[in-house]
JSON list of C-alpha atoms in Angstrom, two decimals:
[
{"chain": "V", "resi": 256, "resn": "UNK", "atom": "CA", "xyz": [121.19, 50.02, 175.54]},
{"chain": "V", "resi": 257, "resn": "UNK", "atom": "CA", "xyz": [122.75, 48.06, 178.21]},
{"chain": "V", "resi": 258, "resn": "UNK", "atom": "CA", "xyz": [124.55, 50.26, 180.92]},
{"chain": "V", "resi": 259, "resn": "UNK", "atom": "CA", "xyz": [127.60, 47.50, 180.54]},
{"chain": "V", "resi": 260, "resn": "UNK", "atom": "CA", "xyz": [127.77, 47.93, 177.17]},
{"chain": "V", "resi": 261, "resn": "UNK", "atom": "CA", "xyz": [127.56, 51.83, 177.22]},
{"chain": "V", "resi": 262, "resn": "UNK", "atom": "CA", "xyz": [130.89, 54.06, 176.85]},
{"chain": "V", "resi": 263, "resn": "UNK", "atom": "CA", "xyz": [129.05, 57.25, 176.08]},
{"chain": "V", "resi": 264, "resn": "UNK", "atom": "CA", "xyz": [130.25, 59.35, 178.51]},
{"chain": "V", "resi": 265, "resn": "UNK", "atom": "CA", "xyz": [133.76, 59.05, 176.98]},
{"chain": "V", "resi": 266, "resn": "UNK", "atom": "CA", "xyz": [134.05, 57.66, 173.71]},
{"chain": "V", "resi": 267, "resn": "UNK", "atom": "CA", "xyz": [132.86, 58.10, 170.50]},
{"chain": "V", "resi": 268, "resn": "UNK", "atom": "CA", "xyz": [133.02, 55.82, 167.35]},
{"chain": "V", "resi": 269, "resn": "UNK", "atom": "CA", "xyz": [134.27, 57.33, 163.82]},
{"chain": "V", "resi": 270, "resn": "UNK", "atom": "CA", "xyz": [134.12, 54.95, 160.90]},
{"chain": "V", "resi": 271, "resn": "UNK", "atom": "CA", "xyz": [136.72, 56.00, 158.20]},
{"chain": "V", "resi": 272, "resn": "UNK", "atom": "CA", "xyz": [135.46, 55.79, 154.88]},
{"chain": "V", "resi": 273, "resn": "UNK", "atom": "CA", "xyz": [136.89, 58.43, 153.11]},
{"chain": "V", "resi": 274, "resn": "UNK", "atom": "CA", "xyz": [139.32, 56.13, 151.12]},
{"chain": "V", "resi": 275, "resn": "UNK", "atom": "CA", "xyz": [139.22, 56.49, 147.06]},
{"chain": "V", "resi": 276, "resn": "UNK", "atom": "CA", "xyz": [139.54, 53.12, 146.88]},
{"chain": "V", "resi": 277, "resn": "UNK", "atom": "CA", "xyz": [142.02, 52.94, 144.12]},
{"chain": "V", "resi": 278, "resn": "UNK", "atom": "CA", "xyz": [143.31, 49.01, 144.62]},
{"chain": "V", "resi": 279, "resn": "UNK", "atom": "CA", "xyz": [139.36, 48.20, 144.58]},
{"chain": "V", "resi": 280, "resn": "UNK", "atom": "CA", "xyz": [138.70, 49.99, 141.15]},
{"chain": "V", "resi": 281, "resn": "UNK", "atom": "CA", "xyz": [137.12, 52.84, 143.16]},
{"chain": "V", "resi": 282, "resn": "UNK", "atom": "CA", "xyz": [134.34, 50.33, 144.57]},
{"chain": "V", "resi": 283, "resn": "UNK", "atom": "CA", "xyz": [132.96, 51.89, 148.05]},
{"chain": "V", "resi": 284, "resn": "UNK", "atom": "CA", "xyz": [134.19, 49.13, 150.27]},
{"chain": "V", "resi": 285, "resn": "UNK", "atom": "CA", "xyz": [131.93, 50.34, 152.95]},
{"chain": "V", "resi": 286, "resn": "UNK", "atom": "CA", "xyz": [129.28, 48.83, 150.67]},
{"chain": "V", "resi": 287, "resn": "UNK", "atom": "CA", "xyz": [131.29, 45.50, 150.26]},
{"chain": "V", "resi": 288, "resn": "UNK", "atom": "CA", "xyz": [129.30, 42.58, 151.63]},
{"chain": "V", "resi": 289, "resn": "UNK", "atom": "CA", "xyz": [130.65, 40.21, 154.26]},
{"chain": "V", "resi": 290, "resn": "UNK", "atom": "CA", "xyz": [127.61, 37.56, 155.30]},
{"chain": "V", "resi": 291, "resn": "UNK", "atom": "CA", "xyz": [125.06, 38.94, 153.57]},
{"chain": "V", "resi": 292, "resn": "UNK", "atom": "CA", "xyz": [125.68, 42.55, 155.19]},
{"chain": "V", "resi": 293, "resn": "UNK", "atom": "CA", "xyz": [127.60, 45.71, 154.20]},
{"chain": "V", "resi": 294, "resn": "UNK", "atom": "CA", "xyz": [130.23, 46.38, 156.54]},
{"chain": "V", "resi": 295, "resn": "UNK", "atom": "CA", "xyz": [129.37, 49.75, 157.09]},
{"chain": "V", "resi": 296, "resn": "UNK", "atom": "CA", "xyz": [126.19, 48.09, 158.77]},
{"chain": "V", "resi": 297, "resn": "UNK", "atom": "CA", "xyz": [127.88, 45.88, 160.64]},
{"chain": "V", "resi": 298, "resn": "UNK", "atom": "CA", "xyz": [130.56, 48.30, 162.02]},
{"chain": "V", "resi": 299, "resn": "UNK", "atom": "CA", "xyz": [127.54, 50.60, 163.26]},
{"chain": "V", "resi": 300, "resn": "UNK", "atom": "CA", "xyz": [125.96, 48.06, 165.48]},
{"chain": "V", "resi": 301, "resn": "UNK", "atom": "CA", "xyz": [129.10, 47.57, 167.02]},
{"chain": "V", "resi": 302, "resn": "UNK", "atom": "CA", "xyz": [130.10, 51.17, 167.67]},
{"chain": "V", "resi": 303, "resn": "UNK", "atom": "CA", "xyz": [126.27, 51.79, 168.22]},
{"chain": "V", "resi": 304, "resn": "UNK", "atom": "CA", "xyz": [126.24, 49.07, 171.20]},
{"chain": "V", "resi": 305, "resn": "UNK", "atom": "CA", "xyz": [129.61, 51.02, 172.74]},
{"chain": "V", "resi": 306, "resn": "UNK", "atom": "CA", "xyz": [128.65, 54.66, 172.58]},
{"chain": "V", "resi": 307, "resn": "UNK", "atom": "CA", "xyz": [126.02, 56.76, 171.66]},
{"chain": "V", "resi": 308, "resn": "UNK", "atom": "CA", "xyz": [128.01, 59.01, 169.51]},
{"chain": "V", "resi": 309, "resn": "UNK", "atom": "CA", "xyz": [128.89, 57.69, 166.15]},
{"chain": "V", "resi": 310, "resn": "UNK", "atom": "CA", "xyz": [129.66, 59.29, 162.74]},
{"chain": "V", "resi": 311, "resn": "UNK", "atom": "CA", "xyz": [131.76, 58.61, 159.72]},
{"chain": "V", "resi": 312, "resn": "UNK", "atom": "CA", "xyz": [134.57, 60.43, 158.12]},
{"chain": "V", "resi": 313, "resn": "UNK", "atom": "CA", "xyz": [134.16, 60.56, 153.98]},
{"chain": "V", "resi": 314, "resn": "UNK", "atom": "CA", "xyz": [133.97, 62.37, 151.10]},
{"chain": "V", "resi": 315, "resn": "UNK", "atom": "CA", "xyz": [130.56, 61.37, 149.89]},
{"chain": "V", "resi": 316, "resn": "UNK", "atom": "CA", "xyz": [128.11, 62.24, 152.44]},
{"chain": "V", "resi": 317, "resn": "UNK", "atom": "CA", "xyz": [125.42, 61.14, 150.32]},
{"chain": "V", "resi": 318, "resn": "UNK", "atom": "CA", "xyz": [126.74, 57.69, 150.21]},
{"chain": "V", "resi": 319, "resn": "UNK", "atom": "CA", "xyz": [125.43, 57.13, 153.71]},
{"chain": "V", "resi": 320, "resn": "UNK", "atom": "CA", "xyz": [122.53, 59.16, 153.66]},
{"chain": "V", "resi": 321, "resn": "UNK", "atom": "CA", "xyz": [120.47, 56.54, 154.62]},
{"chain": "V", "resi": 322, "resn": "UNK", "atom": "CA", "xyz": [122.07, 55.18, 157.24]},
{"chain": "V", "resi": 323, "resn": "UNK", "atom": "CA", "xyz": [121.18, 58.43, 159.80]},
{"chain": "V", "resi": 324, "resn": "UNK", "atom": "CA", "xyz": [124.37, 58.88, 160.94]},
{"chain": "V", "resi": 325, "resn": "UNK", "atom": "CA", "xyz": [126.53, 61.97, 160.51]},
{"chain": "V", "resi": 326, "resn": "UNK", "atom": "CA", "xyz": [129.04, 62.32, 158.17]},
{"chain": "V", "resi": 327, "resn": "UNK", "atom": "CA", "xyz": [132.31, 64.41, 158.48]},
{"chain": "V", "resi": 328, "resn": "UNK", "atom": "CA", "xyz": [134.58, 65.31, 155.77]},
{"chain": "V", "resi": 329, "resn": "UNK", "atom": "CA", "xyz": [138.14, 64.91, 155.57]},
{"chain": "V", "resi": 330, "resn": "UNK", "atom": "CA", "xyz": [139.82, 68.14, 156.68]},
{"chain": "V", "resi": 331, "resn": "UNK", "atom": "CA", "xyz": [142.05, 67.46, 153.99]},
{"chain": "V", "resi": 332, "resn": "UNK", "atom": "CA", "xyz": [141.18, 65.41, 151.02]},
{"chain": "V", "resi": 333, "resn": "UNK", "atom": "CA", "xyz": [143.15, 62.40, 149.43]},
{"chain": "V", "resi": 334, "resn": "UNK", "atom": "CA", "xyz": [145.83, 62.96, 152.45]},
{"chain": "V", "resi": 335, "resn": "UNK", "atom": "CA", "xyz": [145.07, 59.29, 153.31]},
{"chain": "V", "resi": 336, "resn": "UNK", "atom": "CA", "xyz": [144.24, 56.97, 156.25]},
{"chain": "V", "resi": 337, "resn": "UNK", "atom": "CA", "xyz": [146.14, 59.68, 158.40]},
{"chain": "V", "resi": 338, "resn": "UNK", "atom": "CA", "xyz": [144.16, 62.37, 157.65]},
{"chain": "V", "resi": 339, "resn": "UNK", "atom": "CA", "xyz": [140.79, 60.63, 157.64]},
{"chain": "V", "resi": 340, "resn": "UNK", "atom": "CA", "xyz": [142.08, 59.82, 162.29]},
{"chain": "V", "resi": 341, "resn": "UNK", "atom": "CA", "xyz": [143.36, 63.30, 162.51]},
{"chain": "V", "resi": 342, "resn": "UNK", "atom": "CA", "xyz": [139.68, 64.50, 161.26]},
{"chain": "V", "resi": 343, "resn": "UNK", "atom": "CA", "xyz": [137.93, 61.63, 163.99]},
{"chain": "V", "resi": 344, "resn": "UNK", "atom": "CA", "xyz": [139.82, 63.19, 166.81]},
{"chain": "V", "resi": 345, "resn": "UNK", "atom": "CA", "xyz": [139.37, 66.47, 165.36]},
{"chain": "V", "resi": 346, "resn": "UNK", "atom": "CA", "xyz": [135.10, 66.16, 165.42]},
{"chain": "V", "resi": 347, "resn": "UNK", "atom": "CA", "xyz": [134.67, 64.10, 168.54]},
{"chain": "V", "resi": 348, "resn": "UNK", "atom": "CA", "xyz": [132.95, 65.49, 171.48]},
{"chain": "V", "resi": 349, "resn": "UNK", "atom": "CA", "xyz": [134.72, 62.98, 173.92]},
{"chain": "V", "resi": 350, "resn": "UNK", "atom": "CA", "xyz": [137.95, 62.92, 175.46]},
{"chain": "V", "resi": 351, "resn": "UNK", "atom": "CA", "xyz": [138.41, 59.36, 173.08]},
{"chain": "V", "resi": 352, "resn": "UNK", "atom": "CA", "xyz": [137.64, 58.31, 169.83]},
{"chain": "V", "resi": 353, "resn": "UNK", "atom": "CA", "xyz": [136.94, 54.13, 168.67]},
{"chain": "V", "resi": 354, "resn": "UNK", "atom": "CA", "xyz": [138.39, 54.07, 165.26]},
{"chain": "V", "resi": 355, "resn": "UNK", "atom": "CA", "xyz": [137.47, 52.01, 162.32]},
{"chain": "V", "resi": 356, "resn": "UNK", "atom": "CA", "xyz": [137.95, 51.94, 158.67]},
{"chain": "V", "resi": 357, "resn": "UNK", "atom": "CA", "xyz": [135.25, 51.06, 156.70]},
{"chain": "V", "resi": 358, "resn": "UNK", "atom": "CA", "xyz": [136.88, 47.45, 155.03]},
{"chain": "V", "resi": 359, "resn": "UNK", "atom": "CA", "xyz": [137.38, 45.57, 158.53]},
{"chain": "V", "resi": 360, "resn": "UNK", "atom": "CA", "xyz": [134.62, 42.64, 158.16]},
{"chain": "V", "resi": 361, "resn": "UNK", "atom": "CA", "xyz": [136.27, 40.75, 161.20]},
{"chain": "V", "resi": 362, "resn": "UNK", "atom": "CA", "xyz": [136.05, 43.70, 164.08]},
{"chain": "V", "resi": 363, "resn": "UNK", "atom": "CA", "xyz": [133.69, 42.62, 167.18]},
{"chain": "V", "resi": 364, "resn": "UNK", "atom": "CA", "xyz": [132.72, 43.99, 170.08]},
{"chain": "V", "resi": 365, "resn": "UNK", "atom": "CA", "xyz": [134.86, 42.00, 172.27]},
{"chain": "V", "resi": 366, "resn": "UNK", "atom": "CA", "xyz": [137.70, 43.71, 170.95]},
{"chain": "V", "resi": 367, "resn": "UNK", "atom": "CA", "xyz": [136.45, 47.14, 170.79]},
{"chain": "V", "resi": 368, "resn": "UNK", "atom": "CA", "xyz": [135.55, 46.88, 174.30]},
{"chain": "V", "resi": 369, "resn": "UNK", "atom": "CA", "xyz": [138.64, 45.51, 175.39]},
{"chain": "V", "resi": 370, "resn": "UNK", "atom": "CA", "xyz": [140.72, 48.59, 173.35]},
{"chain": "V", "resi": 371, "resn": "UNK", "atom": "CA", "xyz": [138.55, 50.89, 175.16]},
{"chain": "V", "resi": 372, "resn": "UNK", "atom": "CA", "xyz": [139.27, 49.25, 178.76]},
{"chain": "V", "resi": 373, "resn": "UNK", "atom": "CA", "xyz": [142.81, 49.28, 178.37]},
{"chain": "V", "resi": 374, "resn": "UNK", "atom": "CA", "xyz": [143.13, 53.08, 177.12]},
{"chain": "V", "resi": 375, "resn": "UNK", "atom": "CA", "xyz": [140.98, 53.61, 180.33]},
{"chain": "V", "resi": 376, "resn": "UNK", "atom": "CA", "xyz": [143.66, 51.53, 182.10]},
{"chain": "V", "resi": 377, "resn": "UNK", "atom": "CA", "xyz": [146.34, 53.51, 181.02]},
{"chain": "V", "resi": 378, "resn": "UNK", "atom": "CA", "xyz": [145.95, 57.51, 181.11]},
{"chain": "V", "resi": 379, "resn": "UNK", "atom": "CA", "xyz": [149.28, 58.62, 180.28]},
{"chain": "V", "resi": 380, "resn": "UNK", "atom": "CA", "xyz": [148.78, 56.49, 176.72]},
{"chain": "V", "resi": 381, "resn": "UNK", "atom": "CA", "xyz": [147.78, 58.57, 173.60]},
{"chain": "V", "resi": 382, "resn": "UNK", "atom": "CA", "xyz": [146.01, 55.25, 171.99]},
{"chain": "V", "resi": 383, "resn": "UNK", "atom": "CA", "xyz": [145.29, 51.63, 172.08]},
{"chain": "V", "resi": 384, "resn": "UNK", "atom": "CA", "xyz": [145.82, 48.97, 168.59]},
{"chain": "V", "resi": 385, "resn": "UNK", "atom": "CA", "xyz": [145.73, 45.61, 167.79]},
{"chain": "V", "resi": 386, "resn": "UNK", "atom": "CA", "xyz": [148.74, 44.20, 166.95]},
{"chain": "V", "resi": 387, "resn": "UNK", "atom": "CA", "xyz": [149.53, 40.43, 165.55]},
{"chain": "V", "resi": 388, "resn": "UNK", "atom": "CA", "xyz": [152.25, 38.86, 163.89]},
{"chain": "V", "resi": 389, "resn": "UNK", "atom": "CA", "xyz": [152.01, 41.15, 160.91]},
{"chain": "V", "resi": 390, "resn": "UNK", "atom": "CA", "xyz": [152.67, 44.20, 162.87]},
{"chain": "V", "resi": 391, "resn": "UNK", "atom": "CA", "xyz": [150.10, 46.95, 164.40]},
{"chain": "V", "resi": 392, "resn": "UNK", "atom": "CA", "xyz": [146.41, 47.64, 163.18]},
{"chain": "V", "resi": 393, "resn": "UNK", "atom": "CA", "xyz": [146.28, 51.14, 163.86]},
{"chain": "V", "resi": 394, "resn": "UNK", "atom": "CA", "xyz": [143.02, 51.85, 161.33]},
{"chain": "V", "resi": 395, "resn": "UNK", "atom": "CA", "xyz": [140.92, 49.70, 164.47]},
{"chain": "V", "resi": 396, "resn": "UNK", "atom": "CA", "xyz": [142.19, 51.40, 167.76]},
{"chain": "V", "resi": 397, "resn": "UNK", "atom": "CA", "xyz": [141.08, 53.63, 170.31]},
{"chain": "V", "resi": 398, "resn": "UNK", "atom": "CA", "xyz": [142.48, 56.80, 170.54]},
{"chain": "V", "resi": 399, "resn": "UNK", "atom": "CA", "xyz": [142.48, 59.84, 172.83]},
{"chain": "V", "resi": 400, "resn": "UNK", "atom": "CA", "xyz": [141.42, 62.98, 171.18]},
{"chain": "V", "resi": 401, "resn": "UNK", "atom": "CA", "xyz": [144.08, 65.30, 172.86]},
{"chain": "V", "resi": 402, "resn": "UNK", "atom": "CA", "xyz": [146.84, 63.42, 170.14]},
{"chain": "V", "resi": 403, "resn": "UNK", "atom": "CA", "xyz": [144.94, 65.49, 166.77]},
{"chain": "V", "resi": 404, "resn": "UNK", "atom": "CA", "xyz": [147.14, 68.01, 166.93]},
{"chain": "V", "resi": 405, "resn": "UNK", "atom": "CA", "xyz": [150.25, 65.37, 166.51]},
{"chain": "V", "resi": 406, "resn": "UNK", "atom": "CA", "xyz": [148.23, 64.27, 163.76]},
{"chain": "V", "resi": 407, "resn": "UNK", "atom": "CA", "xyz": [147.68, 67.33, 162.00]},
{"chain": "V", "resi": 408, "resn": "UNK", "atom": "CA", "xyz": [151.60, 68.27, 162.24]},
{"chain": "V", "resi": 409, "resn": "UNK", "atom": "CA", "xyz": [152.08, 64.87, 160.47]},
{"chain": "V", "resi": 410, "resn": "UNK", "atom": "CA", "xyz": [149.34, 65.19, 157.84]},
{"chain": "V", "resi": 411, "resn": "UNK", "atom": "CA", "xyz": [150.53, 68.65, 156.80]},
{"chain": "V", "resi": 412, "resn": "UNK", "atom": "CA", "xyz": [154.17, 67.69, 156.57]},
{"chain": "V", "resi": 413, "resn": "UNK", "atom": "CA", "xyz": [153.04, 65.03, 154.36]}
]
């Protein structure tokens, strides 16, 4: 791995895929194919290219058994997107977390990289997210692990 590319020392990459995928008839979107390739393969070449620690947050660990890559469980089940970042920031061993769910077929590397420069930029924010016209993306952002206890307060109020 490219030094440039590296972020190792400070960031991890969590794929959320714990989703029940009830709009989707319960189909595991992190199978879905998007050019011939399941996103879940192309989102681990990406995070794989930025950091050497990656893992996925799910219910089925099974489901991605042969992709050997560790798989966390929810730390509360069916809690939604919310709960699936609280339990990212909550397993990480760095002091930030790349975070993306599992039916994002347009993420690059580009971006990642650039979400990870500008939390580095700014060390007073808690996290970094796209936003466009249609408002923020915060299920593909870059997050610093110290805001999972914000998360959890959320998550348990419901």
């Amino acid at each position: 791995m490219p030094a440039s590319d590296a972020q190792e020392h400070a960031t991890s990459g969590a794929i959320l895929a714990g989703g029940r995928a009830r709009r989707f008839g319960g189909a595991d979107k992190s199978a879905l194919l998007v050019n011939g390739r399941r996103i879940v393969d192309h989102h681990l070449d990406l995070l794989r290219r930025l950091t050497t620690h990656v893992f996925i947050v799910g219910h089925s660990p099974e489901r991605f058994a042969s992709l050997e890559v560790d798989v966390v469980a929810d730390l509360v089940e069916d809690a939604g997107p919310l709960a699936g970042l609280w339990t990212a920031l909550s397993s990480a061993p760095s002091a930030q977390v790349l975070v993306l769910a599992c039916d994002l077929p347009l993420v690059t590397a580009p971006l990642l990289r650039e979400l990870v420069a500008v939390l580095e930029q700014h060390p007073e924010a808690d996290a970094v997210v796209p936003r466009d016209s249609r408002g923020r993306h915060p299920l593909s952002g870059c997050y610093r692990t110290r805001c999972a206890t914000l998360l959890a307060a959320r998550v348990r109020a419901g």
